[in-house]
């Protein structure tokens, strides 16, 4: 059988890179030759991840970024550093300028298909130029994909007269309620912003793609997987949870491509000395930022909850010595036995899977949400931006394995507005009492389910997994690469895009 060659093109952000690397490894384990396309800044973490284990042979090709003519300052090499509208606009230009060198690589290496992050919408044109399939990766849940699409179709936020009036999104399997302040402004606005334009291109490229790869598993959100396929008409595959399919060693998987800011000895012995299910783990992903006032409230709220906690504070890349004037007076002294603060990158996956962790306070980025679900940990949901408010609903309304802290405002940077009392109340609600016990039981059931999904042996994507999915409402019982392979051998003059 001729070996297929795939290009994997992750977006320039940790949360997008991590699952796409895991996906490349999954495809490689299924017999596909894989090549990652990335930029100089991400080359090192990618190489580190790829060399963690022997026997995995994945190529890496580098495209210069940023292109000098984009106007983007040289140090802005990842979306995490984009914090103004001007930088966003330059970043967008720099991303668009990757098209030409990307197509040179496609021309030179002639891959059989492309797996592209959603934020490179032009890769759908590149794929069409070379008449090869393009699979799109959004890096989110099926639920979020469905809510996003129905939100655009129906624009229910137009029917409310104030920010405090809630609305439901029509035509979904559940009644999911939102405020318009929880929706990305670019999605609400009539006039077009740079980000609004990009989202529009993403949606168009999505519709023109060969298929959609989703880092989720069917059993987790069957109603939304089916809805996405049958109502919204997408050819999609649930091939997650990808990190459970990753055969890397625990250390490597746990770090998710970045060096941990805390010694394993320190956090492990700290957690080892705690009772099972007794510690709060609070971490808000790789991109969020809070005002000092909000950090202050989180600190007081964690203290008032009376629970032990591990709290990850993101370090601003350019502000090594940032003055920590957010701290409540005497906070660290009082909390020296109750709280472990990690400044910088935490080994999240490993911490979440420690038996002492009893609740995850999360921003509902999809990777974190899925990691929390697979660790069987109840959640306090604190969405901030992107599609995080949609993912929150999966946890609070559908799975019922968490409670919301009640954030009402979509904001990428400088988030604030949640009082300390809301933090302590939500934490106690999922940690203490009868309701908490029920939530914990449900959360643990999902952990079992996730593990069953990928087989007992994490690291081996079971050959028969896709066959099992026959029960799902899909015509596609083939692993995506196998399907492309089959079509390639049957292909006459027709284009893949029309198959
Ligand atoms: N992560 C981590 N340590 C940290 C912060 C984040 O390992 O200190 C990992 C986390 O486990 C997840 C990813 O980074 O895999 C963040 O992705 P997510 O989609 O949750 O959020 P984003 O950062 O994209 O907003």
Short mmCIF file of C-alpha atoms in Angstrom, two decimals, residues 57 81 84 116 312 323:
data_model
loop_
_atom_site.label_atom_id
_atom_site.label_comp_id
_atom_site.label_asym_id
_atom_site.label_seq_id
_atom_site.Cartn_x
_atom_site.Cartn_y
_atom_site.Cartn_z
CA UNK A 57 9.55 9.85 12.60
CA UNK A 81 1.92 38.28 22.47
CA UNK A 84 -3.47 45.46 20.77
CA UNK A 116 -4.69 22.93 8.72
CA UNK A 312 -1.09 29.06 38.28
CA UNK A 323 5.33 44.04 40.64
#
